[in-house]
GROMACS .gro file of C-alpha atoms in nm:
model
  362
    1UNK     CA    1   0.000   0.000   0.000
    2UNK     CA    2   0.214   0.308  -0.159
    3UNK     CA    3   0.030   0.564   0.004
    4UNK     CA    4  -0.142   0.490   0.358
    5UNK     CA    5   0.057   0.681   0.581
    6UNK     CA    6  -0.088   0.598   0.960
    7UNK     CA    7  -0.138   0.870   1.130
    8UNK     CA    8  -0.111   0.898   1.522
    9UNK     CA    9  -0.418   0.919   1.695
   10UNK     CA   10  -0.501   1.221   1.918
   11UNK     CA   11  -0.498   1.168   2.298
   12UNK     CA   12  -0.859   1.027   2.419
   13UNK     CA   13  -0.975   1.022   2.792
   14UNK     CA   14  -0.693   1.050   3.053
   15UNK     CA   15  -0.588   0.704   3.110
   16UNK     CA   16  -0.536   0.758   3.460
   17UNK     CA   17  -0.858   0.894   3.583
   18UNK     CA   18  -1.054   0.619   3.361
   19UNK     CA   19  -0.851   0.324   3.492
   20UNK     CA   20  -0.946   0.505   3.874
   21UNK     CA   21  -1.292   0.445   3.789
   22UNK     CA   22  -1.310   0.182   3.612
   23UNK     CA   23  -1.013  -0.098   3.572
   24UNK     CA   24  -1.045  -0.212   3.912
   25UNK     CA   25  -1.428  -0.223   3.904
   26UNK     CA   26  -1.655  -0.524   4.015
   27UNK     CA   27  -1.892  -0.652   3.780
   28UNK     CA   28  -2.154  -0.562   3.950
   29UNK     CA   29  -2.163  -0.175   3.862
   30UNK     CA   30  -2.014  -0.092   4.268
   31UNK     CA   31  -1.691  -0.121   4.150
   32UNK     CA   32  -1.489   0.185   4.338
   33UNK     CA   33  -1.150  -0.051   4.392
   34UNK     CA   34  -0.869   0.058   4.225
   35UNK     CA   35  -0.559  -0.114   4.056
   36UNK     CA   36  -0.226  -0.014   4.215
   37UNK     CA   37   0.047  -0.005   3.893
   38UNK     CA   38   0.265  -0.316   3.892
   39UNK     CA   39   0.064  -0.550   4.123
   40UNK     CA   40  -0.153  -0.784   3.867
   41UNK     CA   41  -0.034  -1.107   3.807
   42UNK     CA   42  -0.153  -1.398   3.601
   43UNK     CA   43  -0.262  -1.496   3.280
   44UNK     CA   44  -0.512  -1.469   3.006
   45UNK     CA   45  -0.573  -1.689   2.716
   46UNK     CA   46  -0.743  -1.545   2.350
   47UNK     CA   47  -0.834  -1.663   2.007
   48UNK     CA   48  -1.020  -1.544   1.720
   49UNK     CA   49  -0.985  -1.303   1.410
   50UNK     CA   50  -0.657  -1.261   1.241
   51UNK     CA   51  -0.790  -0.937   1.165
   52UNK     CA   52  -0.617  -0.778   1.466
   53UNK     CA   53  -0.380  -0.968   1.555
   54UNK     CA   54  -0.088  -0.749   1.468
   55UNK     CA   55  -0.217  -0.506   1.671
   56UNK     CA   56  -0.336  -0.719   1.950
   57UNK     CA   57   0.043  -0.871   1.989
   58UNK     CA   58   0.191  -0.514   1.996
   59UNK     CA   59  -0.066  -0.441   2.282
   60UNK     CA   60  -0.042  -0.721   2.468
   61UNK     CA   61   0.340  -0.721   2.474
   62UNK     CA   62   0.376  -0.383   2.580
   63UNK     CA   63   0.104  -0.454   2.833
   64UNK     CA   64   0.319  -0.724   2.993
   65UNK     CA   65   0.631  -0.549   2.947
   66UNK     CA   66   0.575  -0.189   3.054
   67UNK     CA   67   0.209  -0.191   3.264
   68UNK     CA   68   0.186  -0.487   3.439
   69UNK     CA   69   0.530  -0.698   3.442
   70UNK     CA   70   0.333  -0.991   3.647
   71UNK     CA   71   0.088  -1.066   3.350
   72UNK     CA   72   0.111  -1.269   3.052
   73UNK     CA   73  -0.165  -1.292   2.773
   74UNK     CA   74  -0.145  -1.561   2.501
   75UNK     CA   75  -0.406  -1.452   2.219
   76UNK     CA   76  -0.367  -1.719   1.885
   77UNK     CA   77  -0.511  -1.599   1.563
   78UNK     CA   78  -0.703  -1.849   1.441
   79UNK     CA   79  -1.011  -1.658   1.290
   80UNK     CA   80  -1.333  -1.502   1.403
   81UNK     CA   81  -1.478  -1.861   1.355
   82UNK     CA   82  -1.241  -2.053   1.538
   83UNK     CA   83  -1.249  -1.747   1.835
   84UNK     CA   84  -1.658  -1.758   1.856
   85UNK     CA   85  -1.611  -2.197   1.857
   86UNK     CA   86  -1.328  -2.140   2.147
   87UNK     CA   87  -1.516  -1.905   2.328
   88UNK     CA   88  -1.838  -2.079   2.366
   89UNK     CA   89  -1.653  -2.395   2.412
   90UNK     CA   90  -1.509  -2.217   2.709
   91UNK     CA   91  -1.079  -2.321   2.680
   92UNK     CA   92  -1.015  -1.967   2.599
   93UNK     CA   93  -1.111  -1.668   2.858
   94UNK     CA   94  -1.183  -1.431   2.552
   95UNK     CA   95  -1.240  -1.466   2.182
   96UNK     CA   96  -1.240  -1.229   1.921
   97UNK     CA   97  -1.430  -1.207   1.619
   98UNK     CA   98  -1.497  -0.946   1.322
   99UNK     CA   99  -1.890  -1.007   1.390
  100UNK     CA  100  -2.074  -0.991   1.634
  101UNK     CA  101  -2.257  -1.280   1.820
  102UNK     CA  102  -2.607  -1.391   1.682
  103UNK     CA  103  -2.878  -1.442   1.881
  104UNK     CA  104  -2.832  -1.856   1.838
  105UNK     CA  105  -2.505  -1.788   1.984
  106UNK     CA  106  -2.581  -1.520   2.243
  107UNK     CA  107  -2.817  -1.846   2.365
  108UNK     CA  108  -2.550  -2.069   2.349
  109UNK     CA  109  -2.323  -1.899   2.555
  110UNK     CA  110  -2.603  -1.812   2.841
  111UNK     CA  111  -2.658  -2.205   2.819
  112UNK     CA  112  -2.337  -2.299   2.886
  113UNK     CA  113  -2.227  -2.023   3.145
  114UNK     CA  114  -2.562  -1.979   3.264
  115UNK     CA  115  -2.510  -1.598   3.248
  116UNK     CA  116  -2.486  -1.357   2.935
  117UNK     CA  117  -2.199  -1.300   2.705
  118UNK     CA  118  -2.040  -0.962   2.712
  119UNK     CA  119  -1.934  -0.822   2.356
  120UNK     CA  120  -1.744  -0.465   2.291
  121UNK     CA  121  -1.584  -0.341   1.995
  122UNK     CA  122  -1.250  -0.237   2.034
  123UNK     CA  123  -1.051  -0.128   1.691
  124UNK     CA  124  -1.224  -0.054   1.310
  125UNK     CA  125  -0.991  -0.133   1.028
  126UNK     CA  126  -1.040  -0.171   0.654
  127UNK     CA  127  -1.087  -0.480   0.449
  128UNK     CA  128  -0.837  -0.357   0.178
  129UNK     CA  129  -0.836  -0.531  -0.226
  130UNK     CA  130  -0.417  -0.646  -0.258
  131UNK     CA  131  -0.279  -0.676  -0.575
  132UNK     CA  132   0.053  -0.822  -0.667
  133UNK     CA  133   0.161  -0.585  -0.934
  134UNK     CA  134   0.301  -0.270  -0.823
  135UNK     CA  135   0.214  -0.089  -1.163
  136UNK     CA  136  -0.182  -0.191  -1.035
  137UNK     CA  137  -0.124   0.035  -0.771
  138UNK     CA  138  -0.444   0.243  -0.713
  139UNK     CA  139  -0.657   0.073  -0.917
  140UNK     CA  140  -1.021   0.185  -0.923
  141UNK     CA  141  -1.293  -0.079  -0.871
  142UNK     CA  142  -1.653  -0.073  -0.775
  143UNK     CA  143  -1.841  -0.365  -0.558
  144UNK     CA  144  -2.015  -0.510  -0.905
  145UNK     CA  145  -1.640  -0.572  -1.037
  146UNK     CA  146  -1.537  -0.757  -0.739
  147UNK     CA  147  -1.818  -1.007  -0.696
  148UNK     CA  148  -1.752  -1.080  -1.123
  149UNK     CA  149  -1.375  -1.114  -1.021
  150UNK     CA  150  -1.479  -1.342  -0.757
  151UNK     CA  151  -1.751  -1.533  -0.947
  152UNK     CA  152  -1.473  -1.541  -1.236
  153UNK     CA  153  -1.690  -1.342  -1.503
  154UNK     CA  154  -1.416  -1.075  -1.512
  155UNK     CA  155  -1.128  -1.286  -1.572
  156UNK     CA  156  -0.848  -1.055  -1.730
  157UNK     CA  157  -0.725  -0.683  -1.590
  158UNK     CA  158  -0.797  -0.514  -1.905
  159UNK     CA  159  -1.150  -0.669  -1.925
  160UNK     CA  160  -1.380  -0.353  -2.020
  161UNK     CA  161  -1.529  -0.350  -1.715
  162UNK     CA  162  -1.210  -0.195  -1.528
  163UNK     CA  163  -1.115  -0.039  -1.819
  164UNK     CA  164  -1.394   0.161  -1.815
  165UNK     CA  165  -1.295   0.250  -1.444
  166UNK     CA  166  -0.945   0.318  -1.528
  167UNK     CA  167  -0.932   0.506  -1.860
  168UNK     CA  168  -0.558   0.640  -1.770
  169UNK     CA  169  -0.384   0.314  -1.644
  170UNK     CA  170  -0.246   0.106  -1.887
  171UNK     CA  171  -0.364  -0.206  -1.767
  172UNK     CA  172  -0.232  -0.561  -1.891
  173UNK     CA  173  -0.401  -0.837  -2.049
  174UNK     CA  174  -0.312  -1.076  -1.797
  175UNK     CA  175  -0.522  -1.319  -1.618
  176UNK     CA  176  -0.675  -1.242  -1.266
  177UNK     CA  177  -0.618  -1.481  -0.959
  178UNK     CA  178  -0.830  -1.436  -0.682
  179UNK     CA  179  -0.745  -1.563  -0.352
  180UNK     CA  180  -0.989  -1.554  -0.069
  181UNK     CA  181  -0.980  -1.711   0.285
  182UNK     CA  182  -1.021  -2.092   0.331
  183UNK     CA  183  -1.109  -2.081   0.721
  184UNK     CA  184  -1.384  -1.935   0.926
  185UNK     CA  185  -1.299  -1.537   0.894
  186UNK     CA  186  -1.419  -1.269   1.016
  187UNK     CA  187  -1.247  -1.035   0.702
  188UNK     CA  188  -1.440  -1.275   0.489
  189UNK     CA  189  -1.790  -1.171   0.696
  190UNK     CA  190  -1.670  -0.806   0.627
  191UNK     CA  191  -1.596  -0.886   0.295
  192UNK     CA  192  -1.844  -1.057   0.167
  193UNK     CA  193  -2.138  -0.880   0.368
  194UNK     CA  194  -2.026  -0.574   0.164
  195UNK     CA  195  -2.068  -0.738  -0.141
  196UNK     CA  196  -2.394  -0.906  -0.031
  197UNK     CA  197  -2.552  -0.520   0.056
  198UNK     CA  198  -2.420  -0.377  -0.281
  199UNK     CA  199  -2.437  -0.635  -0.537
  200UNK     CA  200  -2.779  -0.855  -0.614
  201UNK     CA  201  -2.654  -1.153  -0.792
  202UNK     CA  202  -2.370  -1.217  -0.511
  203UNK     CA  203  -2.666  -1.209  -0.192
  204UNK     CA  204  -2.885  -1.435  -0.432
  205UNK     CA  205  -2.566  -1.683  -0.529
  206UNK     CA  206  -2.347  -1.642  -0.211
  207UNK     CA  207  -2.423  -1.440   0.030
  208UNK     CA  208  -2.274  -1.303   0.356
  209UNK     CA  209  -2.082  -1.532   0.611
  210UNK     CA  210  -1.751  -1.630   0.791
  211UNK     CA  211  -1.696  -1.926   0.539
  212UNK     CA  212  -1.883  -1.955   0.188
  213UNK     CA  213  -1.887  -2.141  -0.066
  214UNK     CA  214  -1.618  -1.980  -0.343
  215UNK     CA  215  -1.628  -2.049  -0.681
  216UNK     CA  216  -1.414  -2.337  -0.793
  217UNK     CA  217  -1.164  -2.124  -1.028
  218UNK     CA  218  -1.052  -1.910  -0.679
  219UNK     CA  219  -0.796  -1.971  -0.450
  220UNK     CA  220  -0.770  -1.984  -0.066
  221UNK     CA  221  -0.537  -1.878   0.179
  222UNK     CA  222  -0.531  -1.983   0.561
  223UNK     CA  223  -0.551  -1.622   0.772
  224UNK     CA  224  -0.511  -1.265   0.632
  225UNK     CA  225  -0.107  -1.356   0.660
  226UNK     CA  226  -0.204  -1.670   0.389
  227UNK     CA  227  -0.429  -1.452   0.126
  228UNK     CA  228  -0.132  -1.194   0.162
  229UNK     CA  229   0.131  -1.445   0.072
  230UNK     CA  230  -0.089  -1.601  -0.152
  231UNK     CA  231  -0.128  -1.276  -0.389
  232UNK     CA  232   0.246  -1.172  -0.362
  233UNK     CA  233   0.340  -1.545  -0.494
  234UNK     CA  234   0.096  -1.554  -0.802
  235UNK     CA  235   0.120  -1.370  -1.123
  236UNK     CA  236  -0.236  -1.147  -1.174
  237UNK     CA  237  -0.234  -1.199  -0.744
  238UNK     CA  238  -0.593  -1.038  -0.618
  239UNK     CA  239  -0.701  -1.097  -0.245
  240UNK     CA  240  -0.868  -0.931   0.001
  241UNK     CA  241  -0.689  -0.875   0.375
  242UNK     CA  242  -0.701  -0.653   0.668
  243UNK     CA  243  -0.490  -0.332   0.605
  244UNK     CA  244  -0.202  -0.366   0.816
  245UNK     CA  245  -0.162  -0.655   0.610
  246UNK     CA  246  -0.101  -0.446   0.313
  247UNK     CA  247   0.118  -0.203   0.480
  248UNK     CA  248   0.318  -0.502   0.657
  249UNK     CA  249   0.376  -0.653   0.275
  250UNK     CA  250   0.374  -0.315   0.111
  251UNK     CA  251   0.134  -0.453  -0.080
  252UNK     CA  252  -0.043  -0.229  -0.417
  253UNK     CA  253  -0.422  -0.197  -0.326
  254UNK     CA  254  -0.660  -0.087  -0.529
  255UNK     CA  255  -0.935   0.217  -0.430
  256UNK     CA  256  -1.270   0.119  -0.417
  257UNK     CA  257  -1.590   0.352  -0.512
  258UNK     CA  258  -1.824   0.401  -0.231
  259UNK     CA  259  -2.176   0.505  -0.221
  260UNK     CA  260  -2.184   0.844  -0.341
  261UNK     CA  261  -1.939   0.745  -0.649
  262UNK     CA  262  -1.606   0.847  -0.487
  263UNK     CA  263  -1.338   0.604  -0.557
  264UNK     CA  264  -1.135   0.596  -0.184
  265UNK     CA  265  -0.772   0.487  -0.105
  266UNK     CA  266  -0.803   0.277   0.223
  267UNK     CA  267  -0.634   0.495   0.418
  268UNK     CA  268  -0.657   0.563   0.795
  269UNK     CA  269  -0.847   0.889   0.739
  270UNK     CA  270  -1.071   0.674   0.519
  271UNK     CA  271  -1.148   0.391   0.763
  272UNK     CA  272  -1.257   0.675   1.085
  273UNK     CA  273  -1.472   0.830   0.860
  274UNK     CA  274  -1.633   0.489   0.763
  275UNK     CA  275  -1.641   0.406   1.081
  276UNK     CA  276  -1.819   0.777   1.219
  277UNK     CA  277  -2.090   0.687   0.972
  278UNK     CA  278  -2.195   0.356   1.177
  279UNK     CA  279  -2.503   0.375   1.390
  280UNK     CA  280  -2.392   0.200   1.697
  281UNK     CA  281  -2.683   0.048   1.967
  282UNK     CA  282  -2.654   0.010   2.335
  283UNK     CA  283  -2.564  -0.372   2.240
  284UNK     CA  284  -2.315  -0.351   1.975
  285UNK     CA  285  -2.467  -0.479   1.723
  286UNK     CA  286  -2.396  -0.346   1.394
  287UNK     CA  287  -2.308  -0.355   1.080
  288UNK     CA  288  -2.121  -0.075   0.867
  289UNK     CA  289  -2.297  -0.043   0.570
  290UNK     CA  290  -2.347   0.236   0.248
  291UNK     CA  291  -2.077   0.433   0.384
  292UNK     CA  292  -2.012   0.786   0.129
  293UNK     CA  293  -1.849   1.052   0.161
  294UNK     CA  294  -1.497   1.036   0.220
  295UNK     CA  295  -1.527   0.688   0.372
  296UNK     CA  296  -1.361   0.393   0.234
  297UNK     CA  297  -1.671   0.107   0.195
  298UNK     CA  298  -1.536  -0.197   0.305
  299UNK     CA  299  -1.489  -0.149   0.673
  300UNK     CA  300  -1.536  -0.296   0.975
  301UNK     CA  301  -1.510  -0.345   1.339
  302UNK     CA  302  -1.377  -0.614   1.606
  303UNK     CA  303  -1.548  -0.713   1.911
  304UNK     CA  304  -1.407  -0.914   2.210
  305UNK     CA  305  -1.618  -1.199   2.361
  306UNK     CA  306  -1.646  -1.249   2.678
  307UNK     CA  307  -1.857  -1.320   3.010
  308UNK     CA  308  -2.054  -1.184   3.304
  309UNK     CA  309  -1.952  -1.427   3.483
  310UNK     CA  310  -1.749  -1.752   3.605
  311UNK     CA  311  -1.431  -1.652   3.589
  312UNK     CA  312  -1.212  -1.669   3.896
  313UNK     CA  313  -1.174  -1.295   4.040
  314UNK     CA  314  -0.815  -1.264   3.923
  315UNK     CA  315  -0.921  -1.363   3.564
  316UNK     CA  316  -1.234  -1.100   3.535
  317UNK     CA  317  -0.988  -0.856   3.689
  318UNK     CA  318  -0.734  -0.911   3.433
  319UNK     CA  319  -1.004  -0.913   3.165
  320UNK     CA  320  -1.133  -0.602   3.312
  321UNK     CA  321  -0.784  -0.416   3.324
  322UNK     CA  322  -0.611  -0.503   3.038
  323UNK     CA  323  -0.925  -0.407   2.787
  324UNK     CA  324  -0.998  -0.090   2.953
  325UNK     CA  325  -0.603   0.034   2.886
  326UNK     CA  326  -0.656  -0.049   2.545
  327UNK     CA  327  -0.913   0.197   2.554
  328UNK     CA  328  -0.752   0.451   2.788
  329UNK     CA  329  -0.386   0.444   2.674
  330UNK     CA  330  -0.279   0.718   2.420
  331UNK     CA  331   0.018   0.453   2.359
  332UNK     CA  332  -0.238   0.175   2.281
  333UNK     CA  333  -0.407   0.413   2.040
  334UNK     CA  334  -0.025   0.523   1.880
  335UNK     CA  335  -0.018   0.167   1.796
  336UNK     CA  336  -0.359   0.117   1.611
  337UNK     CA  337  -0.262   0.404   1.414
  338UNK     CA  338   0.070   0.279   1.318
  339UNK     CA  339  -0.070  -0.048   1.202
  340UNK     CA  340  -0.335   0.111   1.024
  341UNK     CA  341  -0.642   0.069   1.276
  342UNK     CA  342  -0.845   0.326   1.319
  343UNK     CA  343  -0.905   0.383   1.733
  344UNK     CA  344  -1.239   0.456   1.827
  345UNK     CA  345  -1.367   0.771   1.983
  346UNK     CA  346  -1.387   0.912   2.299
  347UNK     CA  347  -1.758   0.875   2.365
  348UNK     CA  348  -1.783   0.535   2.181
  349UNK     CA  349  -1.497   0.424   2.434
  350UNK     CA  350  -1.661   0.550   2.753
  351UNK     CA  351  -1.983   0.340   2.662
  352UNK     CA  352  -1.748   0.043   2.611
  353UNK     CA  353  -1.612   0.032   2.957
  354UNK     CA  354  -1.902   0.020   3.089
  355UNK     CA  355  -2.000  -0.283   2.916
  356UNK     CA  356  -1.648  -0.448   2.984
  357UNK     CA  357  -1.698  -0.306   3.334
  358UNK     CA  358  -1.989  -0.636   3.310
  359UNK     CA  359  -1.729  -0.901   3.320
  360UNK     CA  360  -1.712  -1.110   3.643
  361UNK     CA  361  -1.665  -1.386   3.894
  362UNK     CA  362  -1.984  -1.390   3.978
   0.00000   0.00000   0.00000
């Protein structure tokens, strides 16, 4: 990605007076403790959406290294499917996922805890097109081109269809190899629920989902890491990956034409104001959908999973802490912007710790 220049993110809430109030709360809403620096200890296990997990390791190291020394948090990416399956299953204390729970699942997880799962988003980023020629660089493409890519009736760069988009670029007559995730993903549900609200024939023939069923001629990689290899290794290389992914390859991307026409670089800029247009409900639940403007249209949000209750009190205290520096740090926030995550705002955070303020022994 030539051009996406992360930006750091302006201070939010003081991190100190929010982790007062909140990081040594009980999950019962009375929670007036406090944390003293330097005193947790322990450790937390995570899975879920590869989405975030170069940000997630950045935080989670300097967590242990620099805010509390005693605590150690293992989070494996292994997708947004594989996070909801090891969350409900209970061997992980938090999952992670790129959508949010479903009411089948929210049911589920009361079932087996016997109290209600907590969700919170915590980080938007962009779902980003990669291409493997550098000349393709800025490529303009619109949602209808992508689902023909994928569904292999646009086969060829120079087909007329993306000529027509790109009447300057001098585009070569080579053959177009689309890669798209093989496990349970949570960039695929962004992906492909973007396609399913834009384009008719892909909701009719595929639809929206963590794992579909691809056309044959397509290719699949395992995590965003595997679609990103995947397109750098394979002449006429297409795939779509979370952004940092792009910068971390340095990968040509193409800009994509949102709802009011405007074809949009996924930049960092882009993603906050896709992100400013979602509506966002007391429960988290949402969707970002028909962004315009100057946001870039294929973006979405992560959301950690966990519980109200049954944890031991060191766990939900942990759980408690560590999420609500992510969302009180400006150093956790420097971080999202360098990897190309846009950080939510201040108001959207405050609601969150109140929800994460939730999770408990209890």
């Amino acid at each position: 990605m030539r051009n996406l220049l992360a930006r750091a993110a302006a201070p939010t809430a003081a991190a100190a007076v929010l982790l007062a109030a909140c990081a040594g709360c009980t999950g019962d809403g009375g929670g007036e403790a406090t944390v003293t620096r330097g005193t947790l200890t322990g450790r937390l296990s995570g899975s879920g959406a590869t989405f975030p997990d170069p940000l997630f390791q950045e935080w989670m190291a300097y967590y242990g290294r620099h805010i509390e020394t005693g605590v150690w948090i293992d989070y494996q990416a292994v997708g947004s499917g594989g996070g909801i399956e090891q969350f409900l299953s209970g061997t992980v204390d938090f999952g992670s996922s790129e959508r949010y729970l479903q009411e089948s699942e929210l049911s589920v997880a009361d079932d087996v805890r016997g109290c209600p799962a907590v969700q919170f988003p915590v980080v938007f980023g962009a779902v980003v097109i990669a291409l493997n020629d550098d000349a393709l660089d800025g490529l303009v493409l619109t949602s209808e081109v992508i689902a023909q890519v994928y569904d292999r009736q646009v086969t060829h760069y120079d087909d007329p269809a993306i000529t027509a988009l790109n009447p300057d670029m001098d585009l070569p007559h080579e053959e177009i190899a689309p890669v798209h995730r093989s496990d349970g993903s949570g960039t695929t549900y962004v992906f492909t629920r973007y396609l399913t609200t834009e384009v008719g024939f892909w909701a009719e023939e595929y639809a929206e989902g963590t794992d579909i069923d691809w056309h044959a001629d397509t290719a699949g990689g395992d995590g965003n890491e595997g679609v990103a290899r995947a397109v750098q290794e394979s002449p006429g290389g297409l795939g779509y990956v979370n952004q940092s992914y792009a910068l971390t390859n340095d990968l040509a991307t193409a800009r994509v034409v949102n709802e009011d026409g405007v074809p949009v670089e996924p930049t960092l800029a882009a993603t906050t104001a896709a992100s400013e247009e979602a509506e966002i409900p007391g429960d988290f639940q949402f969707n970002i959908d028909d962004i315009g403007g100057d946001g870039y249209p294929i973006t979405g949000a992560n959301w950690i999973l966990a519980y109200a209750c049954g944890y031991d009190d060191g766990t939900a205290l942990l759980l408690r802490d560590f999420w609500t520096w992510v969302l009180t740090d400006t150093e956790a926030d420097r971080f999202a912007a360098e990897l190309g995550y846009a950080p939510m705002g201040r108001a959207l955070k405050q609601r969150v710790i109140g929800e994460i303020e939730r999770i408990d022994a209890l």
